[in-house]
mmCIF file of C-alpha atoms in Angstrom:
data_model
loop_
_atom_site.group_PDB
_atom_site.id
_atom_site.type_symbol
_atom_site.label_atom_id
_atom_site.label_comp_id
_atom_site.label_asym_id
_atom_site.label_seq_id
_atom_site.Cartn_x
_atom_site.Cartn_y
_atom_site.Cartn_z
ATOM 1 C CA UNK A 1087 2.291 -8.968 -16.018
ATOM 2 C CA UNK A 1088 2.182 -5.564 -13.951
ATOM 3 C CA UNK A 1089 -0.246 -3.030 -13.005
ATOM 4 C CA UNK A 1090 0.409 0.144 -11.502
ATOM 5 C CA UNK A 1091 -2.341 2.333 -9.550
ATOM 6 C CA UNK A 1092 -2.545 5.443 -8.684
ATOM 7 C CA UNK A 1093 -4.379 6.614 -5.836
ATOM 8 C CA UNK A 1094 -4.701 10.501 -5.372
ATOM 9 C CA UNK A 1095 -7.107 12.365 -2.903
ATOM 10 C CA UNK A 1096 -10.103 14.482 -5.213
ATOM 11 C CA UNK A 1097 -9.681 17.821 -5.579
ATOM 12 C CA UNK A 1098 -10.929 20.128 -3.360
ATOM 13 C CA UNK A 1099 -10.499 17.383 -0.496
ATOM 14 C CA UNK A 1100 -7.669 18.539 2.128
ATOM 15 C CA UNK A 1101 -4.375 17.079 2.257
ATOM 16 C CA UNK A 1102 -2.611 17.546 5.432
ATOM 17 C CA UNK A 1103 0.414 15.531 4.226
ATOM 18 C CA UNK A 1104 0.351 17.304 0.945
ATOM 19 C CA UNK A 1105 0.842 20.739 3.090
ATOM 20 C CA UNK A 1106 3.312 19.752 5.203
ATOM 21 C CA UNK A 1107 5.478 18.598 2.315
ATOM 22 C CA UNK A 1108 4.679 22.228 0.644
ATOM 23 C CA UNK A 1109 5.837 23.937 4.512
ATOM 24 C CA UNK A 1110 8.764 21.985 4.799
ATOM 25 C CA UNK A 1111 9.679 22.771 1.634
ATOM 26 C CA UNK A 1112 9.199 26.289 2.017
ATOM 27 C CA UNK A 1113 11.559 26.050 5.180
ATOM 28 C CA UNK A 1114 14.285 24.461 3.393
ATOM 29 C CA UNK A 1115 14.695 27.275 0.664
ATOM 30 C CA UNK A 1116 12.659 25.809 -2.107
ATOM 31 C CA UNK A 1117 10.093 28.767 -2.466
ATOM 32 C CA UNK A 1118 8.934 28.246 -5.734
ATOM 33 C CA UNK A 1119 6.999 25.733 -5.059
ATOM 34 C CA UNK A 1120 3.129 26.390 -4.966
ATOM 35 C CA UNK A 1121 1.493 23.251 -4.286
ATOM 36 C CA UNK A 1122 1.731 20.089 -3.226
ATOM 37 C CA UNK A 1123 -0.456 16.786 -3.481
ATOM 38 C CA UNK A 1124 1.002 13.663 -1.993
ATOM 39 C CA UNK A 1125 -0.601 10.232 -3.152
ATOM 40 C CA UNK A 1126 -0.461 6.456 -3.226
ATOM 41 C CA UNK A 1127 1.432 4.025 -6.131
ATOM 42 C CA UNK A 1128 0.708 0.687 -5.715
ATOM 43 C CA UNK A 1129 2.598 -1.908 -8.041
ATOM 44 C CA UNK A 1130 1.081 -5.027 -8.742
ATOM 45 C CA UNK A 1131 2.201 -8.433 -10.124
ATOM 46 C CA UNK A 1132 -0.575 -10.096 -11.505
ATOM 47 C CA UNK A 1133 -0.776 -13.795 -12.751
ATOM 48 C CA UNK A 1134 -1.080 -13.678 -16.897
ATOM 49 C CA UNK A 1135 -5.062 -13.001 -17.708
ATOM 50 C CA UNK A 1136 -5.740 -10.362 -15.770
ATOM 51 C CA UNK A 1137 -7.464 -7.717 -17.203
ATOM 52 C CA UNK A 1138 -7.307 -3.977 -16.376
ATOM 53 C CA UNK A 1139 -11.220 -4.710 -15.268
ATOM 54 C CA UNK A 1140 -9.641 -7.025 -12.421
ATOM 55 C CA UNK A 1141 -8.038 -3.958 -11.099
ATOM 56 C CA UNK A 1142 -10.085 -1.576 -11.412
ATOM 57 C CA UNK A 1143 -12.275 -3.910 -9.198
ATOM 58 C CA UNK A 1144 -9.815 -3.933 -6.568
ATOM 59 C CA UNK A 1145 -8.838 -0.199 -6.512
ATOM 60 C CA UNK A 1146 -12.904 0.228 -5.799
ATOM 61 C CA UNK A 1147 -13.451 -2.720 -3.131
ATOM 62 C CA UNK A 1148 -9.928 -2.065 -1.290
ATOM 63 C CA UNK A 1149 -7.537 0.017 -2.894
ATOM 64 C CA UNK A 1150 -8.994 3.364 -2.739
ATOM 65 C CA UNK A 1151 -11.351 5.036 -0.508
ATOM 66 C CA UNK A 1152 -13.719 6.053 -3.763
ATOM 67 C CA UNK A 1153 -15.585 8.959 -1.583
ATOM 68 C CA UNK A 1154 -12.449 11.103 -1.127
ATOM 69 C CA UNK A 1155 -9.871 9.361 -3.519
ATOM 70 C CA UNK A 1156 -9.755 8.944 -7.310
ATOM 71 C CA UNK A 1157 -7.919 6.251 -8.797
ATOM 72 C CA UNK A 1158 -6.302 5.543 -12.238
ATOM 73 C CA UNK A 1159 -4.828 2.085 -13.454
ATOM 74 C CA UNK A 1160 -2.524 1.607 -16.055
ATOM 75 C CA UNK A 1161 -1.144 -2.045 -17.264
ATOM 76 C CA UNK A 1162 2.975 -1.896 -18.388
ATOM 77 C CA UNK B 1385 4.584 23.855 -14.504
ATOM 78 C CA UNK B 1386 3.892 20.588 -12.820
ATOM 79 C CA UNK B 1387 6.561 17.854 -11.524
ATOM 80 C CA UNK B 1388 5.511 14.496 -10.389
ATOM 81 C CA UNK B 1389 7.723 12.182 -8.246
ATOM 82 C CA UNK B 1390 7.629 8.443 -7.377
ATOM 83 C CA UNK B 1391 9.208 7.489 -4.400
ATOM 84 C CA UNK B 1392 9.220 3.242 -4.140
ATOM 85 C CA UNK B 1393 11.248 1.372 -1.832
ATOM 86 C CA UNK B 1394 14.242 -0.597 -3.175
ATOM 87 C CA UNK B 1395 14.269 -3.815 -4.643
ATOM 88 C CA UNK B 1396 14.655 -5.897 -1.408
ATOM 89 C CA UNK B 1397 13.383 -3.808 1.005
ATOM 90 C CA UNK B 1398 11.035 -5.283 2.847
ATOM 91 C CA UNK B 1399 7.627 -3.325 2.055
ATOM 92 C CA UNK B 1400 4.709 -4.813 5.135
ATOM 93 C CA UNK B 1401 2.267 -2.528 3.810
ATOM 94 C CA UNK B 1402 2.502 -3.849 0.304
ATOM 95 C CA UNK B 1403 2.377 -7.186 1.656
ATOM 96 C CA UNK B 1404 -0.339 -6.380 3.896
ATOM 97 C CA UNK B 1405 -2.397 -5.235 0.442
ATOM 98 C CA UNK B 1406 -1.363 -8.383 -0.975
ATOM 99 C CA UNK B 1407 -2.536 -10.254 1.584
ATOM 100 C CA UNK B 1408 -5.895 -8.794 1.965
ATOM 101 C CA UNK B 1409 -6.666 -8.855 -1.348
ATOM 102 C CA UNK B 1410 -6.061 -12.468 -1.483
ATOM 103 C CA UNK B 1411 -8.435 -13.256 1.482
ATOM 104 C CA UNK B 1412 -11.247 -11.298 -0.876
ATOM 105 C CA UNK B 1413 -10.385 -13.772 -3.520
ATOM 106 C CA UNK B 1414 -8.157 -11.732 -5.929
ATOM 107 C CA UNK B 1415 -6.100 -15.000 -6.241
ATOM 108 C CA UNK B 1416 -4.061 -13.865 -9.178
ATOM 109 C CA UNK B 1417 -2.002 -10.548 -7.226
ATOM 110 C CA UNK B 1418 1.481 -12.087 -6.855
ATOM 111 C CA UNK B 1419 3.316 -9.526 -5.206
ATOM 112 C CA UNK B 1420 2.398 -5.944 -3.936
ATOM 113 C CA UNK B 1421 4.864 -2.740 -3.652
ATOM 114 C CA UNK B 1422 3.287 0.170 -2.376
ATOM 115 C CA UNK B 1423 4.612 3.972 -2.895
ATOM 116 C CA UNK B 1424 4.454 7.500 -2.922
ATOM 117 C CA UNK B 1425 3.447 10.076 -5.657
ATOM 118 C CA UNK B 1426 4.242 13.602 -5.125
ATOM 119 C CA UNK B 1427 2.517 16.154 -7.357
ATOM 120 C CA UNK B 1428 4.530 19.506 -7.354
ATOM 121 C CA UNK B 1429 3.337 22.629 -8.364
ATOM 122 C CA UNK B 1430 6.464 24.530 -9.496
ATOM 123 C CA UNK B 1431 7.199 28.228 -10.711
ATOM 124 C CA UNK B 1432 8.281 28.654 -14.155
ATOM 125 C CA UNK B 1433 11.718 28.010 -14.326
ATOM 126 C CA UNK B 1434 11.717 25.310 -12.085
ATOM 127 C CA UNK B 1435 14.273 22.332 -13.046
ATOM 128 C CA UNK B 1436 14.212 18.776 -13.276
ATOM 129 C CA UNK B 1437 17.687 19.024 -10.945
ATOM 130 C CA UNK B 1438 15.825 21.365 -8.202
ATOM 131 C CA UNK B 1439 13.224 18.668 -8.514
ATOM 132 C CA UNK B 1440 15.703 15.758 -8.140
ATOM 133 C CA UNK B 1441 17.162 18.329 -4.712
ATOM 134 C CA UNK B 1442 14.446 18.157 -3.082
ATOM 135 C CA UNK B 1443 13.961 14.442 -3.236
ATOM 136 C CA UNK B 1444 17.682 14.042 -2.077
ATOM 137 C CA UNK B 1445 16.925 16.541 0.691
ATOM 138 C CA UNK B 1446 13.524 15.508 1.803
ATOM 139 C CA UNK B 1447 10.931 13.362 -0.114
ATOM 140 C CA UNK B 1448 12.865 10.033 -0.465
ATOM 141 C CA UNK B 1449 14.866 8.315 1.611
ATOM 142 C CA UNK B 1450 17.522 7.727 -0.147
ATOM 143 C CA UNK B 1451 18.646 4.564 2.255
ATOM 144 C CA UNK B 1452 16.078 2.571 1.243
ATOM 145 C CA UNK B 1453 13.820 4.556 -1.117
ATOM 146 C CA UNK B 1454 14.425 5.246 -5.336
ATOM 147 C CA UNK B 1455 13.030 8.187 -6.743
ATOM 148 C CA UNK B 1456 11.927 8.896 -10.217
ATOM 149 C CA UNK B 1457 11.229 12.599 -11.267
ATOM 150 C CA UNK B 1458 8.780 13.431 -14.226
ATOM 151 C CA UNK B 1459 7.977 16.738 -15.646
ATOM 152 C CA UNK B 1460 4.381 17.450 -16.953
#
């Protein structure tokens, strides 16, 4: 069975890498393009029995920085 | 409007940072994580009028890799 996470910074924290993605877009002709936000997807292969519960446990111990990121898990 | 992009590494790729995730989470006793594959998401904010296909450009031209990265684009 799979997991995937999502790991995205909060709103209202910076994102440097999120800007320069917006810049260089901007520089390459794509001007309609307001905002960017760049973020983690982390795919997991779990053994069968794991429980949405288990990951949510290790987005908060490891997986995400819980101060400045948010994180979202959904099971495929 | 909003796009959002995944951007994973190819099947075979090697991917160290997903393996280093793996890896760690084992040592913290997550026994049950099999295999790790760590990726990108890119949240767009687009004009109206903006296109899936100017979407799927600008991954071609600059947010994937197209070597050794896939890209998946999804409009919100």
């Amino acid at each position: 069975m799979k997991a995937r996470v999502h790991v995205m910074l909060k709103n209202g924290v910076l994102d440097p890498q999120g800007e320069a993605v917006r810049h260089a877009l901007g520089a390459m002709g794509f001007g309609g393009v307001t905002g960017v936000r760049q973020g983690k997807v982390i795919e997991l292969d779990l053994a069968e029995g794991a429980s949405e519960a288990d990951v949510a446990e290790m987005c908060e111990k490891l997986l995400a920085n819980t101060v400045i990121e948010s994180y979202q898990v959904e099971m495929l």
